[in-house]
XYZ file of C-alpha atoms in Angstrom:
574
model
C 51.057 23.632 77.673
C 54.666 23.036 77.531
C 55.566 20.905 80.526
C 59.046 20.131 79.364
C 60.138 23.748 79.297
C 60.094 23.808 83.175
C 62.803 21.237 83.479
C 65.667 22.822 81.339
C 69.144 21.836 82.136
C 70.545 25.585 82.081
C 70.191 28.143 84.698
C 67.574 29.993 82.530
C 63.885 29.652 82.315
C 61.423 31.213 80.115
C 57.889 32.238 80.340
C 55.697 32.479 77.166
C 52.769 34.815 77.364
C 51.040 34.937 73.917
C 49.131 37.860 72.168
C 46.162 36.851 70.339
C 45.504 38.888 67.376
C 41.925 37.154 66.931
C 38.711 38.441 68.766
C 38.779 38.419 72.504
C 36.316 35.388 72.474
C 38.899 33.456 70.522
C 42.064 34.207 72.817
C 43.811 31.620 74.158
C 44.262 31.645 77.957
C 47.244 33.148 79.453
C 49.837 30.536 81.135
C 50.083 30.955 84.873
C 52.751 33.034 86.476
C 56.034 31.121 87.438
C 56.677 30.745 91.028
C 58.472 33.208 93.201
C 62.346 33.247 93.526
C 63.217 33.560 89.768
C 65.074 36.542 88.572
C 64.399 38.216 85.121
C 67.180 38.056 82.770
C 66.169 39.656 79.508
C 63.336 39.419 76.809
C 64.138 37.014 73.967
C 62.245 34.504 71.494
C 62.540 31.363 69.634
C 60.355 29.348 67.050
C 57.822 26.799 67.784
C 55.355 25.312 65.238
C 51.819 24.763 66.467
C 49.763 22.587 64.096
C 46.440 23.712 65.255
C 43.704 26.086 64.134
C 43.054 27.563 67.604
C 46.652 28.997 67.744
C 46.514 29.997 63.811
C 45.833 33.582 64.928
C 48.495 33.903 67.664
C 50.929 36.651 67.198
C 54.610 36.717 68.396
C 54.942 36.340 71.765
C 56.941 37.770 74.500
C 59.389 35.541 75.983
C 60.962 36.624 79.391
C 63.916 34.781 81.005
C 64.508 33.737 84.589
C 67.864 32.753 86.174
C 68.793 31.227 89.386
C 71.902 29.962 90.845
C 70.866 27.078 93.385
C 67.959 25.288 94.450
C 65.343 26.721 97.064
C 61.779 25.940 98.032
C 60.761 28.264 95.189
C 62.142 26.067 92.512
C 60.066 24.459 89.931
C 59.208 20.788 90.702
C 61.668 18.197 89.128
C 60.383 15.551 86.695
C 59.404 12.207 88.032
C 62.118 10.568 86.156
C 64.678 12.945 87.625
C 66.509 13.512 84.615
C 66.410 17.128 82.915
C 65.537 17.313 79.308
C 68.121 18.528 76.888
C 67.483 21.718 74.573
C 66.489 19.425 71.775
C 63.869 17.833 73.784
C 62.512 21.423 74.709
C 62.451 22.206 71.031
C 60.718 18.824 70.112
C 58.065 19.485 72.814
C 57.048 22.505 71.136
C 54.843 20.687 68.618
C 51.855 19.087 70.516
C 48.203 18.427 69.562
C 45.389 20.399 70.895
C 41.548 20.374 70.455
C 40.409 21.380 66.902
C 38.598 24.592 66.488
C 37.226 26.387 63.444
C 39.845 28.143 61.702
C 39.143 31.814 61.039
C 38.863 32.875 57.396
C 42.022 34.190 55.859
C 44.237 32.576 58.235
C 46.662 29.631 57.563
C 46.380 26.569 59.735
C 49.900 26.926 61.140
C 51.454 29.905 62.709
C 54.983 30.270 64.278
C 56.102 31.904 67.388
C 59.714 33.094 67.587
C 61.291 32.365 70.843
C 65.426 32.703 71.422
C 66.962 30.750 74.204
C 70.199 32.484 75.754
C 73.009 30.929 77.675
C 74.246 33.496 80.168
C 78.037 33.153 81.150
C 78.288 33.393 84.948
C 79.823 36.616 86.073
C 83.306 35.967 87.697
C 83.994 37.836 91.028
C 87.621 38.757 91.322
C 87.647 40.621 94.863
C 89.403 43.859 95.854
C 93.079 42.170 95.076
C 93.856 40.075 92.429
C 97.530 39.454 91.486
C 97.463 35.874 90.188
C 97.822 37.246 86.742
C 100.495 39.864 87.386
C 103.946 39.807 85.609
C 107.150 41.021 87.358
C 110.597 40.980 86.381
C 113.441 39.164 87.674
C 115.208 42.207 89.514
C 111.891 42.590 91.390
C 111.363 38.846 92.155
C 114.700 38.757 93.756
C 114.437 42.132 95.632
C 110.761 41.643 96.921
C 110.866 37.900 97.682
C 114.711 37.380 98.560
C 115.303 35.025 95.767
C 118.393 34.048 93.897
C 118.964 33.894 90.246
C 119.120 29.936 90.411
C 115.747 29.972 92.098
C 114.184 31.628 88.975
C 115.693 29.126 86.478
C 112.841 26.578 86.817
C 109.846 29.084 86.678
C 108.017 29.680 83.622
C 109.455 32.416 81.517
C 107.304 34.888 79.376
C 108.237 37.100 76.747
C 106.329 40.310 76.683
C 106.626 43.624 74.964
C 109.246 45.984 76.382
C 108.309 49.253 77.697
C 111.508 50.869 76.609
C 112.299 52.050 72.904
C 115.532 50.412 72.640
C 114.311 46.786 73.335
C 111.664 45.052 71.722
C 110.791 42.362 74.221
C 112.047 41.202 77.840
C 111.531 38.066 80.152
C 109.034 38.177 82.970
C 107.540 35.769 85.559
C 104.229 35.137 86.969
C 103.795 36.745 90.347
C 102.151 33.627 91.475
C 104.815 31.409 90.485
C 107.354 33.595 92.223
C 105.367 33.854 95.407
C 104.935 30.006 95.470
C 108.682 29.563 95.040
C 109.416 32.160 97.829
C 107.173 30.215 100.119
C 108.935 26.855 99.057
C 112.411 28.511 99.684
C 111.343 30.403 103.094
C 108.705 28.044 104.400
C 106.141 30.606 105.383
C 105.151 34.327 104.890
C 106.352 34.930 108.309
C 109.837 33.647 107.526
C 110.060 35.746 104.382
C 108.813 38.919 106.282
C 111.886 38.226 108.703
C 114.371 37.776 106.123
C 113.140 41.008 104.482
C 113.555 42.976 107.816
C 117.106 41.360 108.404
C 118.242 42.510 104.987
C 116.836 46.065 105.516
C 118.772 46.148 108.797
C 122.002 44.821 107.197
C 121.533 47.664 104.344
C 121.136 50.381 106.985
C 124.166 49.308 109.214
C 126.411 48.852 105.964
C 125.093 52.483 104.968
C 126.083 53.949 108.419
C 129.471 52.078 108.344
C 131.030 54.185 105.532
C 128.302 56.617 104.781
C 129.861 58.544 101.797
C 131.221 55.539 99.872
C 128.435 53.179 100.788
C 125.737 55.809 99.836
C 126.979 56.097 96.558
C 127.101 52.202 95.970
C 123.597 51.847 97.112
C 122.526 54.618 94.707
C 123.877 53.165 91.946
C 122.141 49.732 92.686
C 118.885 51.605 93.036
C 119.662 53.381 89.921
C 120.033 50.112 88.150
C 117.050 48.580 89.852
C 114.759 51.609 88.816
C 116.103 52.166 85.646
C 116.625 49.173 83.072
C 117.677 51.562 80.064
C 120.989 51.629 79.050
C 122.948 54.661 80.520
C 124.569 57.288 78.166
C 128.238 57.939 77.882
C 130.305 60.802 79.368
C 129.231 64.117 78.109
C 131.447 66.978 77.065
C 129.227 69.344 79.018
C 131.525 72.351 79.332
C 133.307 72.141 75.989
C 130.442 72.887 73.855
C 126.867 74.821 73.978
C 125.745 76.780 77.224
C 128.405 74.847 79.218
C 131.134 76.560 77.195
C 129.716 80.036 77.391
C 129.215 79.795 81.211
C 132.957 78.659 81.647
C 134.178 81.510 79.382
C 132.028 84.167 81.277
C 133.217 82.692 84.723
C 137.080 83.364 83.784
C 136.340 86.697 82.428
C 134.038 87.948 85.078
C 136.566 86.558 87.759
C 139.358 88.514 86.227
C 137.358 91.686 85.821
C 136.305 91.407 89.609
C 140.029 91.560 90.561
C 140.763 94.581 88.616
C 137.891 96.671 89.236
C 138.243 95.911 93.237
C 141.887 97.239 92.915
C 140.714 100.087 90.891
C 138.340 100.974 93.382
C 140.821 100.573 96.395
C 143.091 103.146 94.581
C 140.384 105.748 93.499
C 137.579 105.191 95.959
C 135.084 105.782 93.190
C 131.398 104.692 94.282
C 130.819 103.622 90.452
C 133.929 101.731 90.340
C 132.881 99.845 93.601
C 129.466 99.004 92.101
C 131.021 97.657 88.927
C 133.465 95.493 91.203
C 130.370 94.180 92.954
C 128.633 93.679 89.701
C 131.512 91.348 88.298
C 131.692 89.452 91.620
C 127.841 88.821 91.546
C 128.278 87.600 87.777
C 131.101 85.374 88.856
C 129.186 83.618 91.513
C 126.036 83.425 89.605
C 127.824 81.760 86.514
C 129.577 79.302 89.110
C 125.830 78.464 90.212
C 124.930 78.222 86.433
C 127.740 75.642 85.985
C 126.605 73.767 88.895
C 122.968 73.574 87.390
C 124.610 72.658 83.981
C 126.406 69.675 85.620
C 123.257 68.499 87.423
C 120.932 68.813 84.615
C 122.676 66.091 82.566
C 122.549 63.513 85.099
C 120.724 60.202 83.992
C 117.122 59.785 85.365
C 116.740 57.422 88.373
C 113.979 56.018 90.337
C 113.512 59.030 92.306
C 113.464 61.540 89.372
C 112.032 59.439 86.434
C 111.929 62.578 84.082
C 115.571 63.557 84.788
C 117.096 66.754 86.082
C 116.628 69.308 83.421
C 114.891 71.644 85.386
C 118.054 72.096 87.554
C 119.117 74.712 84.906
C 115.881 76.717 85.488
C 116.583 76.466 89.407
C 120.000 77.686 89.078
C 119.160 80.314 86.932
C 116.222 81.636 89.243
C 118.761 81.543 92.276
C 121.152 83.450 89.978
C 118.492 86.123 89.511
C 117.751 86.397 93.167
C 121.596 86.681 93.624
C 121.835 89.575 91.178
C 119.147 91.262 92.927
C 120.514 90.896 96.410
C 124.131 91.149 95.796
C 124.519 93.431 92.649
C 121.490 95.761 92.827
C 121.445 96.018 96.556
C 124.884 96.668 97.224
C 124.984 99.432 94.286
C 122.085 100.922 95.760
C 123.368 101.167 99.044
C 126.784 102.416 98.068
C 124.990 104.959 95.745
C 122.803 106.131 98.623
C 125.868 106.608 101.159
C 127.704 108.477 98.215
C 124.837 111.021 98.169
C 124.510 111.278 102.081
C 128.309 111.436 102.496
C 130.084 112.434 99.288
C 133.969 112.273 99.188
C 136.473 113.561 96.840
C 137.961 110.961 94.459
C 141.653 110.261 93.675
C 142.852 110.323 89.932
C 140.508 108.286 87.644
C 142.871 107.257 85.223
C 143.484 103.824 86.161
C 139.681 103.526 86.705
C 139.226 104.346 83.009
C 141.813 101.925 81.862
C 140.052 99.258 83.850
C 136.601 100.067 82.521
C 138.013 99.981 79.093
C 139.455 96.500 79.397
C 136.100 95.284 81.093
C 134.392 96.813 78.184
C 136.375 94.642 75.867
C 136.140 91.692 77.834
C 132.494 91.805 78.689
C 131.674 92.655 75.015
C 133.668 89.526 73.980
C 131.487 87.275 76.202
C 128.339 88.992 75.150
C 129.264 88.148 71.665
C 129.866 84.399 72.502
C 126.460 84.220 74.290
C 124.766 86.027 71.141
C 126.384 83.612 68.788
C 125.141 80.480 70.838
C 121.719 81.729 71.147
C 121.508 82.390 67.417
C 122.769 79.019 66.718
C 120.209 77.388 68.813
C 117.305 79.669 67.778
C 118.269 78.420 64.262
C 118.059 74.928 65.127
C 114.673 75.269 66.880
C 113.235 77.390 64.064
C 112.401 80.347 66.152
C 113.443 84.052 66.276
C 116.407 85.486 68.412
C 113.774 87.408 70.489
C 111.439 84.480 70.910
C 114.281 82.128 71.904
C 115.212 84.680 74.796
C 111.962 85.605 75.815
C 110.628 81.839 76.070
C 113.921 81.113 78.214
C 114.503 77.978 76.253
C 118.203 77.952 77.657
C 118.127 79.638 80.880
C 122.062 79.375 81.368
C 123.011 81.184 78.179
C 120.041 83.600 78.842
C 121.766 84.355 82.118
C 125.050 84.995 80.520
C 123.642 87.247 77.675
C 121.607 89.532 80.025
C 124.501 89.584 82.445
C 127.147 90.675 79.933
C 124.510 92.962 78.294
C 123.984 94.628 81.705
C 127.842 94.662 82.348
C 128.474 96.600 79.146
C 125.876 99.006 79.803
C 126.949 99.446 83.409
C 130.590 100.000 82.240
C 129.285 102.622 79.959
C 127.106 104.065 82.580
C 129.788 104.120 85.115
C 132.454 105.535 82.736
C 130.109 108.305 81.802
C 129.258 109.206 85.582
C 132.991 109.063 86.364
C 133.818 111.596 83.443
C 131.154 114.139 84.511
C 132.542 113.853 88.117
C 135.960 114.515 86.520
C 134.713 117.537 84.608
C 132.493 119.254 87.135
C 134.287 118.047 90.399
C 130.851 116.994 91.674
C 130.941 113.463 93.367
C 127.033 113.379 93.115
C 127.460 112.140 89.359
C 129.459 109.236 90.507
C 126.983 108.243 93.238
C 124.152 108.396 90.744
C 126.057 106.204 88.485
C 126.127 103.588 91.118
C 122.253 103.974 91.428
C 121.934 103.613 87.713
C 123.959 100.391 87.792
C 122.008 98.991 90.548
C 118.670 99.849 88.732
C 119.881 97.954 85.535
C 120.767 94.924 87.443
C 117.315 94.963 89.329
C 115.829 94.939 86.083
C 117.796 92.099 84.748
C 117.185 90.215 88.048
C 113.424 90.538 87.720
C 113.367 89.353 84.266
C 115.297 86.198 85.001
C 112.925 85.552 88.094
C 110.011 85.890 85.963
C 111.082 83.860 82.856
C 112.517 80.935 85.063
C 109.450 80.951 87.435
C 107.149 80.517 84.446
C 109.397 77.673 83.180
C 109.306 75.694 86.383
C 105.444 76.037 86.617
C 105.162 73.675 83.786
C 104.082 75.852 80.695
C 102.527 74.570 77.830
C 104.503 74.744 74.287
C 103.443 77.001 71.393
C 99.828 76.215 70.149
C 101.073 75.585 66.524
C 103.420 72.781 67.792
C 100.469 71.303 69.693
C 98.501 71.394 66.718
C 101.304 69.605 64.795
C 101.491 66.911 67.206
C 97.819 66.692 67.424
C 97.340 66.326 63.524
C 99.840 63.706 63.310
C 97.983 61.454 65.743
C 94.838 62.205 63.876
C 95.988 61.140 60.614
C 96.740 57.567 61.781
C 93.950 55.227 60.485
C 93.928 53.561 64.134
C 92.664 56.799 65.746
C 89.364 58.143 65.766
C 89.800 61.118 67.870
C 92.204 63.154 70.318
C 91.246 64.371 73.432
C 92.632 66.320 76.691
C 95.977 66.999 75.063
C 98.726 68.361 77.386
C 102.274 69.168 75.807
C 104.429 70.500 78.734
C 107.803 72.237 78.088
C 110.222 70.258 80.600
C 113.103 72.554 79.872
C 116.237 72.200 77.400
C 113.984 71.724 74.481
C 112.400 68.598 75.900
C 108.564 68.217 75.682
C 106.451 65.830 77.734
C 103.136 65.099 75.603
C 100.107 63.440 76.994
C 96.717 62.775 75.151
C 93.437 60.684 75.491
C 93.292 58.534 72.242
C 90.050 57.120 70.965
C 91.097 54.083 68.919
C 89.142 52.514 66.155
C 88.721 48.879 67.499
C 87.940 47.683 63.882
C 91.080 48.919 62.505
C 92.949 47.466 65.560
C 91.288 44.071 65.023
C 91.917 44.053 61.362
C 95.496 44.554 62.220
C 95.601 41.538 64.443
C 93.651 39.383 61.669
C 96.057 40.451 59.019
C 98.880 38.573 60.863
C 96.871 35.643 61.638
C 96.058 32.366 59.659
C 92.496 33.030 58.535
C 91.922 29.272 57.843
C 92.925 28.183 61.327
C 90.692 30.848 62.799
C 87.829 29.619 60.801
C 88.518 25.828 61.913
C 88.594 26.937 65.539
C 85.217 28.605 65.059
C 83.627 25.621 63.445
C 84.838 23.512 66.478
C 83.040 25.657 69.101
C 79.749 23.832 70.162
C 79.401 24.864 73.994
C 79.690 28.052 75.896
C 82.845 26.788 77.557
C 84.499 26.452 74.104
C 83.312 29.712 73.195
C 84.767 31.442 76.209
C 87.998 29.726 75.729
C 88.137 31.177 72.006
C 86.995 34.631 73.015
C 89.596 34.765 75.789
C 92.599 33.451 73.631
C 91.848 36.146 70.674
C 90.607 38.988 73.121
C 94.096 38.872 74.982
C 95.792 38.901 71.546
C 93.853 41.788 70.254
C 94.635 43.895 73.536
C 98.305 43.084 72.937
C 97.847 44.505 69.387
C 96.181 47.398 70.727
C 99.273 47.833 73.218
C 101.504 47.484 70.331
C 99.569 50.285 68.323
C 100.042 52.633 71.222
C 103.920 51.673 71.322
C 104.091 52.337 67.538
C 102.612 55.982 67.606
C 104.603 56.943 70.523
C 107.850 55.702 68.630
C 106.801 57.585 65.483
C 105.644 60.606 67.288
C 109.290 60.715 69.051
C 111.016 60.056 65.750
C 109.232 62.904 63.846
C 109.622 65.232 66.717
C 112.902 64.937 68.494
C 111.982 67.338 71.163
C 109.242 65.250 72.425
C 111.045 62.900 74.821
C 108.091 61.553 77.016
C 104.681 60.527 75.655
C 101.874 59.316 77.532
C 98.982 58.139 75.213
C 96.007 56.940 77.460
C 93.129 54.778 75.769
C 89.740 56.460 75.734
């Protein structure tokens, strides 16, 4: 019935099976089935005008597409002329005369059949590894492909959005161009691999020659390779904040340890020995805290991209264990030995004087720690108790608790020594040693618990999470927020991660607002073929994806500006 339909130039073929709305006796016969070897590609329709009364009662027919790639023995026969008709010829062939027949009453002489023809774009297979469209930086190009800066001068340079907040754009190269240049320079992949091995061997030998100096130089180079952000200037770590509190505590506790040790040697008091051990433990632990503070302010590097802020929690955790082992353990041991083997004590006058001096000095350090915590709690908008319980600043917390325990320990030791002086019973002094050990054990248990919770990666407070989520949801480009994770990294640093469902219409409108609409309309009018349509869509599709990336960067930047504690933001497109 439609002989020209069997010879379309596209890779699509349609079969028309018509449904008769007239009585069965007046139905037109179905067209024969197509030959085997064709694959169904969908159901569509297009319009034909049949000027005959026999088909006047025909309803809307089903059109089924069939596609194939290549010829086979099952393909439809080719026309005698050898030329496939065009789409216009197919449409013009739709109107053909057929034998006349009586026209049923109530029906028009001409009916239309709707048939749509679809051109299917061939799917492109990329394979398991496709790196032709990859971009790499100049540092990676020189490091991975053993090139020099002069080798990169002639390559295509592409400006892309920068992943860092402090720069808007940076230059990259196509990986395929860099690989081609490397092959041009070195001749083959084998020669490039040999050069890489030679450079690794030279680096290893250079590192072994002067291990300390060269390791530092290599570390600085690798830091530069892994971190393109500008480095921060020198910090006054121990002149303000927690560093200042820790240094004051180290000096005072060191002096207290020396004086208490002399008093114990003179009097032989078990309580004075416990206090001397207590001051020694405090001095050592605070020296460890100072080391943790100095390490925590180091710049992030390739091996530690989120920095070293957890070093304060690690140092505080070790400090808690040290207090338990040295302070509580030795105090319990000396107290138990005093109960088992009591010994008379010498004059306690010097011991009282030293304890009084320790009370004043430990109290001064305690006041410094309290003032620092109050100031930090006021900055973060929380109470003093919440700041301590959440261990927001572990170093200051350790100083606070150690000095509070020291003040209570001095009062407890002085009381037990006074009872011993009044009654002459040395058991009171031994009980004071046990009391100081128990106090130190409680402090160490609290420090171990709070710092372990911080190192496990605990979430921030629910109201703060809600605040961050509402900020994102209020943006017009965001439809919904899912799977929110806000983790406390320590030192008031927060890492925020969320799955974001973006509104594609808003993102597209944001792209169109920056374009020349008349120019785009002219480009649309010039689209006549599937190839031109593909080129048009690929161009603007890539630009819309870049616009979506810019929207993500904008949200991350605004989130950090409104919430300074949020240092790392990971917004994943849903």
